[in-house]
PDB file of N, CA, C, O and CB in Angstrom:
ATOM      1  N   UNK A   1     -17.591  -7.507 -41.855  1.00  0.00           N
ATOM      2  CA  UNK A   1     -18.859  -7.138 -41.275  1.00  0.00           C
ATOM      3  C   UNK A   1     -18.694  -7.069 -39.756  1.00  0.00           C
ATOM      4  O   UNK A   1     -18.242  -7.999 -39.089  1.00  0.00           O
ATOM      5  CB  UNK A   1     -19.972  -8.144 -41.679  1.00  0.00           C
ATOM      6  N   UNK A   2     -19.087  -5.915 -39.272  1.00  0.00           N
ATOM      7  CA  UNK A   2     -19.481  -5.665 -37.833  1.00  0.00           C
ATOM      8  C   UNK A   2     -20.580  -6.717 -37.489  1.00  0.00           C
ATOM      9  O   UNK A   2     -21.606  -7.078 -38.066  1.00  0.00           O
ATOM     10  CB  UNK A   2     -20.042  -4.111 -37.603  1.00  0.00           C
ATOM     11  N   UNK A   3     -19.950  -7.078 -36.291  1.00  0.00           N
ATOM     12  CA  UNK A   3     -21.013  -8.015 -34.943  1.00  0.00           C
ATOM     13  C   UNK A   3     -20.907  -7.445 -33.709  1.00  0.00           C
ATOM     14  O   UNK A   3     -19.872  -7.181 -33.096  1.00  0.00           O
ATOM     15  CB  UNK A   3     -20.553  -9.703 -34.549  1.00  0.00           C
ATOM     16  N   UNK A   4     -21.896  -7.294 -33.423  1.00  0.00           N
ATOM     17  CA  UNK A   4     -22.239  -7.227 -31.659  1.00  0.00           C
ATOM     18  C   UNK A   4     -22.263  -8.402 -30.924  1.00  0.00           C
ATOM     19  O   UNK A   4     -23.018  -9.275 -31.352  1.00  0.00           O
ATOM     20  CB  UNK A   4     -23.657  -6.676 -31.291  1.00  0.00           C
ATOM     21  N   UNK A   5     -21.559  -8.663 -29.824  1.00  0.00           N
ATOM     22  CA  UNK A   5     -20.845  -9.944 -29.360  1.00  0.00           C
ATOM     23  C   UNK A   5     -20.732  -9.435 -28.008  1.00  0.00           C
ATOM     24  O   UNK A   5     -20.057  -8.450 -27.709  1.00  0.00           O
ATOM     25  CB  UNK A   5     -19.353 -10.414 -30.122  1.00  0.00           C
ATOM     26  N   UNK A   6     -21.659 -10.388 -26.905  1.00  0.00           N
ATOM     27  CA  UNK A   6     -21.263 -10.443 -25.605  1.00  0.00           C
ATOM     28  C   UNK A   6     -20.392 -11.503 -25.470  1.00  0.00           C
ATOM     29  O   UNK A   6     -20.769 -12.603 -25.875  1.00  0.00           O
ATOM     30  CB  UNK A   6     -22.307 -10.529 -24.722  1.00  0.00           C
ATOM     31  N   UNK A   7     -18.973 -11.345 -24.831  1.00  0.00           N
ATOM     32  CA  UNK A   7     -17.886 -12.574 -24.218  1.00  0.00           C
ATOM     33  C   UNK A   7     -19.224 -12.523 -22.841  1.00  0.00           C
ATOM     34  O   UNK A   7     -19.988 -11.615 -22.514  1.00  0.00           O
ATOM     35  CB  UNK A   7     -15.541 -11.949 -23.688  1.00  0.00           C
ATOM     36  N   UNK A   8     -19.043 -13.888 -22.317  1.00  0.00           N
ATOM     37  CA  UNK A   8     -19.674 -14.364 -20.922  1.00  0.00           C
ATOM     38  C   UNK A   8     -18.268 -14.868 -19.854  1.00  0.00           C
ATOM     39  O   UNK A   8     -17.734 -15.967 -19.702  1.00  0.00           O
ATOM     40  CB  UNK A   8     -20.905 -15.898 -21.283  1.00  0.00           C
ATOM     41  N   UNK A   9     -18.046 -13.778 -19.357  1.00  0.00           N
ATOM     42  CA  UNK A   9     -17.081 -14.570 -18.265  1.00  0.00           C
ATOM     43  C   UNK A   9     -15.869 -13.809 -18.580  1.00  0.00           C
ATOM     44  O   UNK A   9     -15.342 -13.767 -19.691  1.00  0.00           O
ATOM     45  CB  UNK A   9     -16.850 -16.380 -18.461  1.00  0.00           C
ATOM     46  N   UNK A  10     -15.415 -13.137 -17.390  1.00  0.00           N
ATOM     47  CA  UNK A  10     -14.039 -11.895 -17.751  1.00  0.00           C
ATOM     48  C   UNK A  10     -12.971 -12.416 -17.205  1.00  0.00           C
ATOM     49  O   UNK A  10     -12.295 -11.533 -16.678  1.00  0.00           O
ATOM     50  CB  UNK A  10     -14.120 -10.245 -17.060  1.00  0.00           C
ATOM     51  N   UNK A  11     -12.361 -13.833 -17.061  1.00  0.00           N
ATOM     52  CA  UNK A  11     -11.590 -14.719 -16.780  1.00  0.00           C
ATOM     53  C   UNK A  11     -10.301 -14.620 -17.639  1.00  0.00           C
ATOM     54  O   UNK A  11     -10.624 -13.873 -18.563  1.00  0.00           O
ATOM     55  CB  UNK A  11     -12.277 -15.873 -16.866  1.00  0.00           C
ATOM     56  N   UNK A  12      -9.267 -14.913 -17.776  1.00  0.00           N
ATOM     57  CA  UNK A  12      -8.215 -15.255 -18.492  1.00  0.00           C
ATOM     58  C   UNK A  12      -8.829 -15.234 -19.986  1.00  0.00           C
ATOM     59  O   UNK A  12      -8.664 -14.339 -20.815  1.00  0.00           O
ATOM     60  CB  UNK A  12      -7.593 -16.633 -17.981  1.00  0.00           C
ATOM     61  N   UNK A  13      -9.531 -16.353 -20.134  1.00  0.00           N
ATOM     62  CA  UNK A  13      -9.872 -17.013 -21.928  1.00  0.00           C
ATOM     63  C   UNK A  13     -10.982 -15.643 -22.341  1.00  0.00           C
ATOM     64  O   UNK A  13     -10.888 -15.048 -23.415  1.00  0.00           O
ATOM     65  CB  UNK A  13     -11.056 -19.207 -22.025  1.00  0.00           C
ATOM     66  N   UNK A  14     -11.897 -15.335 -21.399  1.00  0.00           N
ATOM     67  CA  UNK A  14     -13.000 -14.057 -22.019  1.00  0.00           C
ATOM     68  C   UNK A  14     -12.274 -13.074 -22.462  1.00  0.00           C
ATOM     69  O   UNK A  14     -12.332 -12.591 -23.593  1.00  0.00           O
ATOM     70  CB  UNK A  14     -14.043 -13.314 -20.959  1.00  0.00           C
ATOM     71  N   UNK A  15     -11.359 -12.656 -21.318  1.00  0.00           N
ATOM     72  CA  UNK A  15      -9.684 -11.185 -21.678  1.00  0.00           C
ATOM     73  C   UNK A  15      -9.786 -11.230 -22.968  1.00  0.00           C
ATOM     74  O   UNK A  15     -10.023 -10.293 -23.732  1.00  0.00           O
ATOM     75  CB  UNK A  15      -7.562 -11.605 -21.228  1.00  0.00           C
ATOM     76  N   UNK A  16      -9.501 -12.971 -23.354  1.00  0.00           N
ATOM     77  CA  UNK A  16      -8.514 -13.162 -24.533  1.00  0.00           C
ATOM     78  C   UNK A  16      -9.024 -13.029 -25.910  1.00  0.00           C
ATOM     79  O   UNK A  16      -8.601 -12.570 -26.971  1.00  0.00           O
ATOM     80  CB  UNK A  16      -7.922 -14.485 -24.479  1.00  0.00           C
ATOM     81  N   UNK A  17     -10.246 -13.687 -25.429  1.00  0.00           N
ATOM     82  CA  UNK A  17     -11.466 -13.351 -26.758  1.00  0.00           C
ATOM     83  C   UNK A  17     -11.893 -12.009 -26.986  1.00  0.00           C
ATOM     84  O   UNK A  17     -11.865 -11.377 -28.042  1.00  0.00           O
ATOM     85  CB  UNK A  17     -12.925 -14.055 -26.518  1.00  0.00           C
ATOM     86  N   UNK A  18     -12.216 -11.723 -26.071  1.00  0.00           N
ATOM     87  CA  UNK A  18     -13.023 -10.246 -25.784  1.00  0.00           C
ATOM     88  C   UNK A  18     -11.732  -9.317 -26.960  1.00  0.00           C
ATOM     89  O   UNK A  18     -12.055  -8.831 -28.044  1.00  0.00           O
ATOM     90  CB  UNK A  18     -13.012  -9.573 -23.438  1.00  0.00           C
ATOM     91  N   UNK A  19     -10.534  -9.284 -26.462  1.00  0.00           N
ATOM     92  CA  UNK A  19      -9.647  -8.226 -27.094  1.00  0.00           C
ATOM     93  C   UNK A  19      -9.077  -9.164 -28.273  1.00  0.00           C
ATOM     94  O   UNK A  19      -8.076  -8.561 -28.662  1.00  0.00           O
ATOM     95  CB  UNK A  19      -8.379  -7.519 -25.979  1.00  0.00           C
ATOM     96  N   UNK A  20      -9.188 -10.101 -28.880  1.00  0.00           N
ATOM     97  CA  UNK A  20      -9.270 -11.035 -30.340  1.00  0.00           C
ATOM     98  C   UNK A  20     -10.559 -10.683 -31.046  1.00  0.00           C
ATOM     99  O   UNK A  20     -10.458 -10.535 -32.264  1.00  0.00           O
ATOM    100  CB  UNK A  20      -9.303 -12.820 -30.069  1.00  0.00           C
ATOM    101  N   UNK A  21     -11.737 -10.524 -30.510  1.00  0.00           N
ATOM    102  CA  UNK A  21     -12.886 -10.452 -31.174  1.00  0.00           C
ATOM    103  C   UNK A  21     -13.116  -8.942 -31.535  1.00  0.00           C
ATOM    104  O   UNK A  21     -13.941  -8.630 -32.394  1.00  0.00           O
ATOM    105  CB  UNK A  21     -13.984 -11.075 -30.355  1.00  0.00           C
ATOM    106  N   UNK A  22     -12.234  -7.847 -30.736  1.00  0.00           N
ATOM    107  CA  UNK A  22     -12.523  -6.524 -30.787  1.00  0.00           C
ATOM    108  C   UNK A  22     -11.200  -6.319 -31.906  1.00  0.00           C
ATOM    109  O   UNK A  22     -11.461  -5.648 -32.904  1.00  0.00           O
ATOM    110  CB  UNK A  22     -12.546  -5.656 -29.157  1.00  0.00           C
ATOM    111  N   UNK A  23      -9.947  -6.814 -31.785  1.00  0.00           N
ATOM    112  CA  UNK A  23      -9.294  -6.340 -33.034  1.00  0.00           C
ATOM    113  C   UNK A  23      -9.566  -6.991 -33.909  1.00  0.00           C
ATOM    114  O   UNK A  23      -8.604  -7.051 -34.675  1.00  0.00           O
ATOM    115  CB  UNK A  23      -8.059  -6.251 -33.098  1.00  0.00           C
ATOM    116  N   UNK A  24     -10.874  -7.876 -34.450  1.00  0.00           N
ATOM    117  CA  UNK A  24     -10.687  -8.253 -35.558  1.00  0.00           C
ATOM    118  C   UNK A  24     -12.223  -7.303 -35.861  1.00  0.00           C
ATOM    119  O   UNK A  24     -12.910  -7.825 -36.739  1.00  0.00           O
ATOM    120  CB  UNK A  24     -10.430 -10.005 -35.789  1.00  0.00           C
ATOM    121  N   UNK A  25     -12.781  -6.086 -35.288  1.00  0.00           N
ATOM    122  CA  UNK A  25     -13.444  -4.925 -35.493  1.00  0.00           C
ATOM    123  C   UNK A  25     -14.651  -5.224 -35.139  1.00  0.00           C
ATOM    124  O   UNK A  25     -15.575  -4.521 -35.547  1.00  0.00           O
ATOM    125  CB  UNK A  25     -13.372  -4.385 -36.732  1.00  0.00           C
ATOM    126  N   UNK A  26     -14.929  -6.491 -34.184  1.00  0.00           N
ATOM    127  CA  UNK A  26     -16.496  -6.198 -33.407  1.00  0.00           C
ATOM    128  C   UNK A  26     -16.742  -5.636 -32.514  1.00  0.00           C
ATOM    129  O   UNK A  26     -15.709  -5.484 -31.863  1.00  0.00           O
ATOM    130  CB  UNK A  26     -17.151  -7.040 -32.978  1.00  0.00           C
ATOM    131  N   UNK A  27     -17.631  -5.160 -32.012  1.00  0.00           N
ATOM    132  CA  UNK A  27     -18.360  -4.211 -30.933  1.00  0.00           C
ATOM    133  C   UNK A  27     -18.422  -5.845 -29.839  1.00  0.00           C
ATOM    134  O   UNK A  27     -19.004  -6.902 -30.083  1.00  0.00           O
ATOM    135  CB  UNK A  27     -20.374  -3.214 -31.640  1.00  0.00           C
ATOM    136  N   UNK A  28     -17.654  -5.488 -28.751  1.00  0.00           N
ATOM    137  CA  UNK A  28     -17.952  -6.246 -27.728  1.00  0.00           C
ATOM    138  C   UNK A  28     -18.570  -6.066 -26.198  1.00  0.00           C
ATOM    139  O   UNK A  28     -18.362  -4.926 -25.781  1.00  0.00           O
ATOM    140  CB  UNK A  28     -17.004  -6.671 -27.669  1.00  0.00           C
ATOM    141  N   UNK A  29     -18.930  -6.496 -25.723  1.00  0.00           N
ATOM    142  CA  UNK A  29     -19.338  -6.360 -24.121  1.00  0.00           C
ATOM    143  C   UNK A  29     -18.981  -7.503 -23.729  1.00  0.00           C
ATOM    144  O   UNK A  29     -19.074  -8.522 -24.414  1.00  0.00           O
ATOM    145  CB  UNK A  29     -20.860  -6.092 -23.667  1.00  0.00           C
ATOM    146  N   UNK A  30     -18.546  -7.444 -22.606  1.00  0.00           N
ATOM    147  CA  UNK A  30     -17.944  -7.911 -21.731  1.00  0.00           C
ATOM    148  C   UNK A  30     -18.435  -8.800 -20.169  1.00  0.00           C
ATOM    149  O   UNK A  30     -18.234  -8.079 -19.192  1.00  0.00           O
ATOM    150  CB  UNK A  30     -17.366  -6.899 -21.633  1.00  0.00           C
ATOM    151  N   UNK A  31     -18.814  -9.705 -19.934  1.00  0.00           N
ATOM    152  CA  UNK A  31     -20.143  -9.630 -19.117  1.00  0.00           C
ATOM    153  C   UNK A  31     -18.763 -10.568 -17.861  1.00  0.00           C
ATOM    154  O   UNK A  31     -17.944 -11.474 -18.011  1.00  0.00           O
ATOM    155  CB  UNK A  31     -22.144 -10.710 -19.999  1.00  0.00           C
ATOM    156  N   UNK A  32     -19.191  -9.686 -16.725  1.00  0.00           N
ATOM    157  CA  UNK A  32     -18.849 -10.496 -15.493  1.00  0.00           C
ATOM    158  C   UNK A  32     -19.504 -10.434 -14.233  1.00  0.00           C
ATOM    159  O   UNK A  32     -19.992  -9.506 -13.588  1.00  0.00           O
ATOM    160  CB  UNK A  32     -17.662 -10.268 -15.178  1.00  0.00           C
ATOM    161  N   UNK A  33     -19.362 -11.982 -13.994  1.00  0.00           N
ATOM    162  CA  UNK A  33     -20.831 -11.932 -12.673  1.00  0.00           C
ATOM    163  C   UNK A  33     -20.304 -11.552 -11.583  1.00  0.00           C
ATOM    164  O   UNK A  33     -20.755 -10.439 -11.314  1.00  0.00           O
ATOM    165  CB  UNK A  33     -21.690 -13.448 -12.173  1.00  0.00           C
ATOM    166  N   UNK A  34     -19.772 -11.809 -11.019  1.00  0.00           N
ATOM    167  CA  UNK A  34     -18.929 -11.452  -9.350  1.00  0.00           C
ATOM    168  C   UNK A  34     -18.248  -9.991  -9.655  1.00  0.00           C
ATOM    169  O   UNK A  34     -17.293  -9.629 -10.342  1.00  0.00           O
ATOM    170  CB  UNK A  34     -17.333 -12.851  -8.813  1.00  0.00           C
ATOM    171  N   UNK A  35     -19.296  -9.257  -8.728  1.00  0.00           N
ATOM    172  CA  UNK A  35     -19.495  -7.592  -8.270  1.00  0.00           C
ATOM    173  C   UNK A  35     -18.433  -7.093  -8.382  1.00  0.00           C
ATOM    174  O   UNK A  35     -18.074  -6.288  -9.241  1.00  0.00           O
ATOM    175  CB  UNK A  35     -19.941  -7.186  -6.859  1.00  0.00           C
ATOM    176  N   UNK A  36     -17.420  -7.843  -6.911  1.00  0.00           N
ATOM    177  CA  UNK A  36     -15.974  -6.773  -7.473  1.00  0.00           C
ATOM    178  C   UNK A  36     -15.193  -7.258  -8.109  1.00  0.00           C
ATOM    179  O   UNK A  36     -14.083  -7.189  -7.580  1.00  0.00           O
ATOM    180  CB  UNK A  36     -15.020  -6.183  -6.554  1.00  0.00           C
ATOM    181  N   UNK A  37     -15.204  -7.703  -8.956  1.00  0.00           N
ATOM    182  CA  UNK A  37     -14.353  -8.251 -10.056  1.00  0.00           C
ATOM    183  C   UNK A  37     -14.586  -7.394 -11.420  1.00  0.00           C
ATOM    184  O   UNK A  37     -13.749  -6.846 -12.137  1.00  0.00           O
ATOM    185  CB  UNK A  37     -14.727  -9.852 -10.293  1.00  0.00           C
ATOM    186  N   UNK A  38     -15.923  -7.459 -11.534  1.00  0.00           N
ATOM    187  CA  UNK A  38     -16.725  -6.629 -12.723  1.00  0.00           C
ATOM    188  C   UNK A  38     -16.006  -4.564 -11.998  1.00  0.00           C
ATOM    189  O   UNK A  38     -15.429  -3.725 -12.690  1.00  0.00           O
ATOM    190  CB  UNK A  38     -19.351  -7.114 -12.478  1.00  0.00           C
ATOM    191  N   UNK A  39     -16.276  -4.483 -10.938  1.00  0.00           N
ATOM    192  CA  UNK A  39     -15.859  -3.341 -10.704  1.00  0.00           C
ATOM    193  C   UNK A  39     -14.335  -2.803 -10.318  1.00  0.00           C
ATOM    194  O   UNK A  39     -14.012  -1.615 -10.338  1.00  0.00           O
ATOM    195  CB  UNK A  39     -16.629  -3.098  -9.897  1.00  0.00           C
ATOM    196  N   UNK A  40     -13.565  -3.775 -10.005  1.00  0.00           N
ATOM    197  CA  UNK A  40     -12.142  -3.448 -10.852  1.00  0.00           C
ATOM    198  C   UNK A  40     -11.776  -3.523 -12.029  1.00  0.00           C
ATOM    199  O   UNK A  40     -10.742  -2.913 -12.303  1.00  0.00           O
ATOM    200  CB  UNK A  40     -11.270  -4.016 -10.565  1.00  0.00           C
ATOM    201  N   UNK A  41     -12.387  -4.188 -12.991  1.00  0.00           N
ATOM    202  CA  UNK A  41     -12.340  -4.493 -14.370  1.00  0.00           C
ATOM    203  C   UNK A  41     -12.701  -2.824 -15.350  1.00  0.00           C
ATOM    204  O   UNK A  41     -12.201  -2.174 -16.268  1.00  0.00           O
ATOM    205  CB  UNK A  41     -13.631  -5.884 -14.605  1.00  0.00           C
ATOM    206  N   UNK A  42     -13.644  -2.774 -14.598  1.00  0.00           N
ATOM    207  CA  UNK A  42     -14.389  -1.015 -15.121  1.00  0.00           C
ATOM    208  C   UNK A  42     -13.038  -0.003 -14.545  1.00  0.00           C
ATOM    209  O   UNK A  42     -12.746   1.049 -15.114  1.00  0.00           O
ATOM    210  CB  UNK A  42     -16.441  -0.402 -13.905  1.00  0.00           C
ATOM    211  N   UNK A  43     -12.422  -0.439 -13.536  1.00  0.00           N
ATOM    212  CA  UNK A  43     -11.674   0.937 -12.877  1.00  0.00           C
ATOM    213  C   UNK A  43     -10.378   0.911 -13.524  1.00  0.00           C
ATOM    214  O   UNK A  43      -9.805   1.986 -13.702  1.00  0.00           O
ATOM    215  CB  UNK A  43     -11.439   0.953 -11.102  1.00  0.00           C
ATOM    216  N   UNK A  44      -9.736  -0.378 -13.973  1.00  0.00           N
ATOM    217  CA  UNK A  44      -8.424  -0.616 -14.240  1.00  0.00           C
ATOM    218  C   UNK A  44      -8.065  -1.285 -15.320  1.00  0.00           C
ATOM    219  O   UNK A  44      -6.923  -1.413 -15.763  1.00  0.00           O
ATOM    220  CB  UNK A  44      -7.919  -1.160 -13.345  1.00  0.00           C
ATOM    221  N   UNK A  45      -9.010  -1.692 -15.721  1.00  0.00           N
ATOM    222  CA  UNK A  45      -9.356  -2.234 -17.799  1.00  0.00           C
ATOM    223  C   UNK A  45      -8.074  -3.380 -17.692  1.00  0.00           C
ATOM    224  O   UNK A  45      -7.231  -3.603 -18.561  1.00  0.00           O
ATOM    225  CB  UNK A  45      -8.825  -0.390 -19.674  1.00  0.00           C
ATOM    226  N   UNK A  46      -8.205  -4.038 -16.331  1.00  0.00           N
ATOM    227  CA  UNK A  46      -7.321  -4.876 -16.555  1.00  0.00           C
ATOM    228  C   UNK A  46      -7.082  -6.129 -15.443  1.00  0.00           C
ATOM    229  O   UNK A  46      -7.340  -5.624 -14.350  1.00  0.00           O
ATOM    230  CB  UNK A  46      -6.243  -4.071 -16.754  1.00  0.00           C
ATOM    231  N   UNK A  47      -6.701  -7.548 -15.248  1.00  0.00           N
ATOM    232  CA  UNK A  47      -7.182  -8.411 -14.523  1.00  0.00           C
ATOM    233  C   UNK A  47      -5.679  -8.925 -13.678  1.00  0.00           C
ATOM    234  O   UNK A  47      -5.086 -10.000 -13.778  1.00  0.00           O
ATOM    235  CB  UNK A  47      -8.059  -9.495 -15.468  1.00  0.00           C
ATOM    236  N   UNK A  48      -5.432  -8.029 -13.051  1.00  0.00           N
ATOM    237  CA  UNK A  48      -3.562  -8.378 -12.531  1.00  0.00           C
ATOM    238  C   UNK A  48      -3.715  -9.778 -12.088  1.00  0.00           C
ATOM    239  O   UNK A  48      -2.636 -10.336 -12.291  1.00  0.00           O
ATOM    240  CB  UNK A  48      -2.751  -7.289 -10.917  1.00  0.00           C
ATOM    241  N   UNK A  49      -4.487 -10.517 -11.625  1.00  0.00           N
ATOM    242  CA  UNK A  49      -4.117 -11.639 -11.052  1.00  0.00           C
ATOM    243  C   UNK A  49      -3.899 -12.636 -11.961  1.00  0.00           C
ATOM    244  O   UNK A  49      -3.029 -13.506 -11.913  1.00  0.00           O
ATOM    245  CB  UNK A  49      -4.952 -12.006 -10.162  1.00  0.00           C
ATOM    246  N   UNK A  50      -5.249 -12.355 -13.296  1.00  0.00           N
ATOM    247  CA  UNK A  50      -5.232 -13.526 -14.192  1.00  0.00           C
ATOM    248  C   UNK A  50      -4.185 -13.100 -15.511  1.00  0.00           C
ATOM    249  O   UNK A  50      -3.308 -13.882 -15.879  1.00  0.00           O
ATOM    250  CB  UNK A  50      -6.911 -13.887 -14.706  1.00  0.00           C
ATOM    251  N   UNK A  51      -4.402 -11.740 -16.173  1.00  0.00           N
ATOM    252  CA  UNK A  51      -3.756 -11.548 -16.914  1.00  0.00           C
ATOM    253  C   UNK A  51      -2.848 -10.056 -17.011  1.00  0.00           C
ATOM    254  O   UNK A  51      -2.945  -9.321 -17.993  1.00  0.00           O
ATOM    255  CB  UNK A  51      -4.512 -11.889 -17.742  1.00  0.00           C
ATOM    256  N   UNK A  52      -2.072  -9.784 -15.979  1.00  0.00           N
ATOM    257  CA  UNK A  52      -1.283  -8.982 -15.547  1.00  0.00           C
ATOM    258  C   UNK A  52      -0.303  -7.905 -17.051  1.00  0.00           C
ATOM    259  O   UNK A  52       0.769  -8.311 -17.500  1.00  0.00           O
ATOM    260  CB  UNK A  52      -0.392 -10.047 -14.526  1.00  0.00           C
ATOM    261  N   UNK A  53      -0.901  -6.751 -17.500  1.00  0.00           N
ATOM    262  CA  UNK A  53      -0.042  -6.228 -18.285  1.00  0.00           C
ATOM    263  C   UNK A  53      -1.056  -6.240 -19.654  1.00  0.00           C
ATOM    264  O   UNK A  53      -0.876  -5.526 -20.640  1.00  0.00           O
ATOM    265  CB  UNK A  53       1.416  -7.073 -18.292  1.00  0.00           C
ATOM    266  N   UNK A  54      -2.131  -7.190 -19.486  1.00  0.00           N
ATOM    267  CA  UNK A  54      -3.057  -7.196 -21.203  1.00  0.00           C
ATOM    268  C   UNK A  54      -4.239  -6.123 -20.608  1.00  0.00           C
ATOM    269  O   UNK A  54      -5.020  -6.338 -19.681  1.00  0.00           O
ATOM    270  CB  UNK A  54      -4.015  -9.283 -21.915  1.00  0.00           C
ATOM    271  N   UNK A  55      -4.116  -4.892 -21.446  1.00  0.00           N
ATOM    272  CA  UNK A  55      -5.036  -3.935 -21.332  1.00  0.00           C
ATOM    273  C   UNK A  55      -6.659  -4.128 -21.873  1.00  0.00           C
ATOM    274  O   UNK A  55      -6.674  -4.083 -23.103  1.00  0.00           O
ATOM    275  CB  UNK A  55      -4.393  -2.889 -21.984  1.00  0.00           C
ATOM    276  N   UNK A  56      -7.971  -4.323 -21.310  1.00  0.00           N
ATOM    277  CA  UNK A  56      -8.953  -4.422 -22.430  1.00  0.00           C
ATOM    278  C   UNK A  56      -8.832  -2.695 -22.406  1.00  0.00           C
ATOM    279  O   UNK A  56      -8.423  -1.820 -21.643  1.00  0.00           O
ATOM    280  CB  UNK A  56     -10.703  -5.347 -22.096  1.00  0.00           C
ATOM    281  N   UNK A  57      -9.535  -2.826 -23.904  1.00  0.00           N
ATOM    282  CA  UNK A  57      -9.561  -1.684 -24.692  1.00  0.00           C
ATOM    283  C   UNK A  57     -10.732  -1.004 -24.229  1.00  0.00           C
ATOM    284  O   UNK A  57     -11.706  -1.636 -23.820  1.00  0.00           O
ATOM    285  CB  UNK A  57      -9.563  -1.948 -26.157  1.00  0.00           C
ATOM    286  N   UNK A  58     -10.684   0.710 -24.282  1.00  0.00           N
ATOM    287  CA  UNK A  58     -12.064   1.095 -23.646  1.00  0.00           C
ATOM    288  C   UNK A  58     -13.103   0.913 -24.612  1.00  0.00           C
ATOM    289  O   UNK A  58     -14.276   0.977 -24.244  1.00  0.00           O
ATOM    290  CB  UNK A  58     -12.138   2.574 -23.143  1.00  0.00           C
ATOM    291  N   UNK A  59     -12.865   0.738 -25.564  1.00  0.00           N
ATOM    292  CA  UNK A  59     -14.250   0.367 -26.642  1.00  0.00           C
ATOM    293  C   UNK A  59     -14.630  -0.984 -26.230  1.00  0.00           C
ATOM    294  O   UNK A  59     -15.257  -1.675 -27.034  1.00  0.00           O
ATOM    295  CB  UNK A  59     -13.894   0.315 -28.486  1.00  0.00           C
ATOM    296  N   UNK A  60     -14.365  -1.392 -25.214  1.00  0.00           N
ATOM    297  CA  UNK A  60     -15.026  -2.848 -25.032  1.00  0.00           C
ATOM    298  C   UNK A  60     -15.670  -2.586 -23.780  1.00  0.00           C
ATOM    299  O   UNK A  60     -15.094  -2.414 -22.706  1.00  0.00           O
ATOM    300  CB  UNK A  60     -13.963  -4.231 -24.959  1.00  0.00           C
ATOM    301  N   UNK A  61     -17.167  -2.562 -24.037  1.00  0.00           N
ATOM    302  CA  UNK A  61     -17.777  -2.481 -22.624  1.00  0.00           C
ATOM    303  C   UNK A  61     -17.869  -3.585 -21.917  1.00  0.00           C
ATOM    304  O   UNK A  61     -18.013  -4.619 -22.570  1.00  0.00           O
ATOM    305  CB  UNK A  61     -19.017  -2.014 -22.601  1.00  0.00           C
ATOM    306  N   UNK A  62     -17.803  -3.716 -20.120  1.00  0.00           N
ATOM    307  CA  UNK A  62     -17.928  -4.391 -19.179  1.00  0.00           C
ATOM    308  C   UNK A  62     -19.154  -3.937 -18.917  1.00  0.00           C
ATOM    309  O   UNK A  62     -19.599  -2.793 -19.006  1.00  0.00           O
ATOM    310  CB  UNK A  62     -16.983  -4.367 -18.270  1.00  0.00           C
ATOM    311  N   UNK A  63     -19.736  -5.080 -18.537  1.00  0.00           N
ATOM    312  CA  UNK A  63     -21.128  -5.145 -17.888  1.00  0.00           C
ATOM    313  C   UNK A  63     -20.999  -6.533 -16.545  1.00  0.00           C
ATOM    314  O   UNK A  63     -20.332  -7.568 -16.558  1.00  0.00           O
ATOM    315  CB  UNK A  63     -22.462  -5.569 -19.375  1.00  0.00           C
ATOM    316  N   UNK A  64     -21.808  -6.054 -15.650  1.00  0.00           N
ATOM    317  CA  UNK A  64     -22.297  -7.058 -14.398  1.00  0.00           C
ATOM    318  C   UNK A  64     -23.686  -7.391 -14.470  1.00  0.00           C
ATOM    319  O   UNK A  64     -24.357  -7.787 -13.517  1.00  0.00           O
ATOM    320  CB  UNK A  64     -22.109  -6.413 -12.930  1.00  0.00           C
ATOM    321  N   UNK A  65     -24.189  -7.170 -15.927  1.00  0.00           N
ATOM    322  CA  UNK A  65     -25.845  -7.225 -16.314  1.00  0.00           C
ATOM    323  C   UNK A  65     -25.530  -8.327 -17.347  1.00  0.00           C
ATOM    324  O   UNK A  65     -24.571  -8.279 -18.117  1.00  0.00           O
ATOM    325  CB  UNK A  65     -26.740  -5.592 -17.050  1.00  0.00           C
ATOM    326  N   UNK A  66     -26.380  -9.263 -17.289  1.00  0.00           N
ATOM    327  CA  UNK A  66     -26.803  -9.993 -18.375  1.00  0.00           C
ATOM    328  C   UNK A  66     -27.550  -9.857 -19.412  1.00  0.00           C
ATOM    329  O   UNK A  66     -27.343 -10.215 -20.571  1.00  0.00           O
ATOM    330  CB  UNK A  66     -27.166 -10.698 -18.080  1.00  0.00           C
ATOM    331  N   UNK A  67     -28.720  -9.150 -18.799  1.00  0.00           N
ATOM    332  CA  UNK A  67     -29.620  -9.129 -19.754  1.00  0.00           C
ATOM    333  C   UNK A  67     -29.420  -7.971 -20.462  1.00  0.00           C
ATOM    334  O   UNK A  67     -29.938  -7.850 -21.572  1.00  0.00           O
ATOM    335  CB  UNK A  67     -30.875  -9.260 -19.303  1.00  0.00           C
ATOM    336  N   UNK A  68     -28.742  -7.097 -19.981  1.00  0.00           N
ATOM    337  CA  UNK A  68     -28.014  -5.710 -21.146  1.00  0.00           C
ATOM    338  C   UNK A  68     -26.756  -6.535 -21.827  1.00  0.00           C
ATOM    339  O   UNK A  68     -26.246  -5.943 -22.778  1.00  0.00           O
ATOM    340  CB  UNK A  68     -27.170  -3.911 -20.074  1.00  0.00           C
ATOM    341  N   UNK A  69     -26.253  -7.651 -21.528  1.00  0.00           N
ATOM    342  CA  UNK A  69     -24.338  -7.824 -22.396  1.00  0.00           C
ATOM    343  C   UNK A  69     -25.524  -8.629 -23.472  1.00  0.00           C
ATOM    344  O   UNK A  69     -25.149  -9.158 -24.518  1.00  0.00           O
ATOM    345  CB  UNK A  69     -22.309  -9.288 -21.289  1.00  0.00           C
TER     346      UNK A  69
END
């Protein structure tokens, strides 16, 4: 069964869930609070400092909104 699932927090462990929770076939969003973080995340689907080389998938939306993730 499909779930819709906001991860809270695009840190190392959210990466990790976020792309665990999407290959096991849920619809995820992605929620991160700090502006440019959330907006390199959208440009480069990816977190070089924390997790350098793990792609999120484009079916996983990022959001800097709460009340939309």
């Amino acid at each position: 069964m499909t779930e819709k699932m906001a991860v809270l927090g695009a840190g190392s462990w959210g990466i990790a869930i976020a792309n665990l929770l999407y290959s096991n076939g849920h619809k995820i969003t992605l929620w991160e609070f700090n502006r440019n973080d959330y907006q390199s995340l959208v440009a480069n689907r990816t977190h070089q400092q924390k997790l350098p080389g793990i792609v999120i998938p484009d079916e996983i939306s990022i959001s800097n909104n709460l009340e939309e993730s």
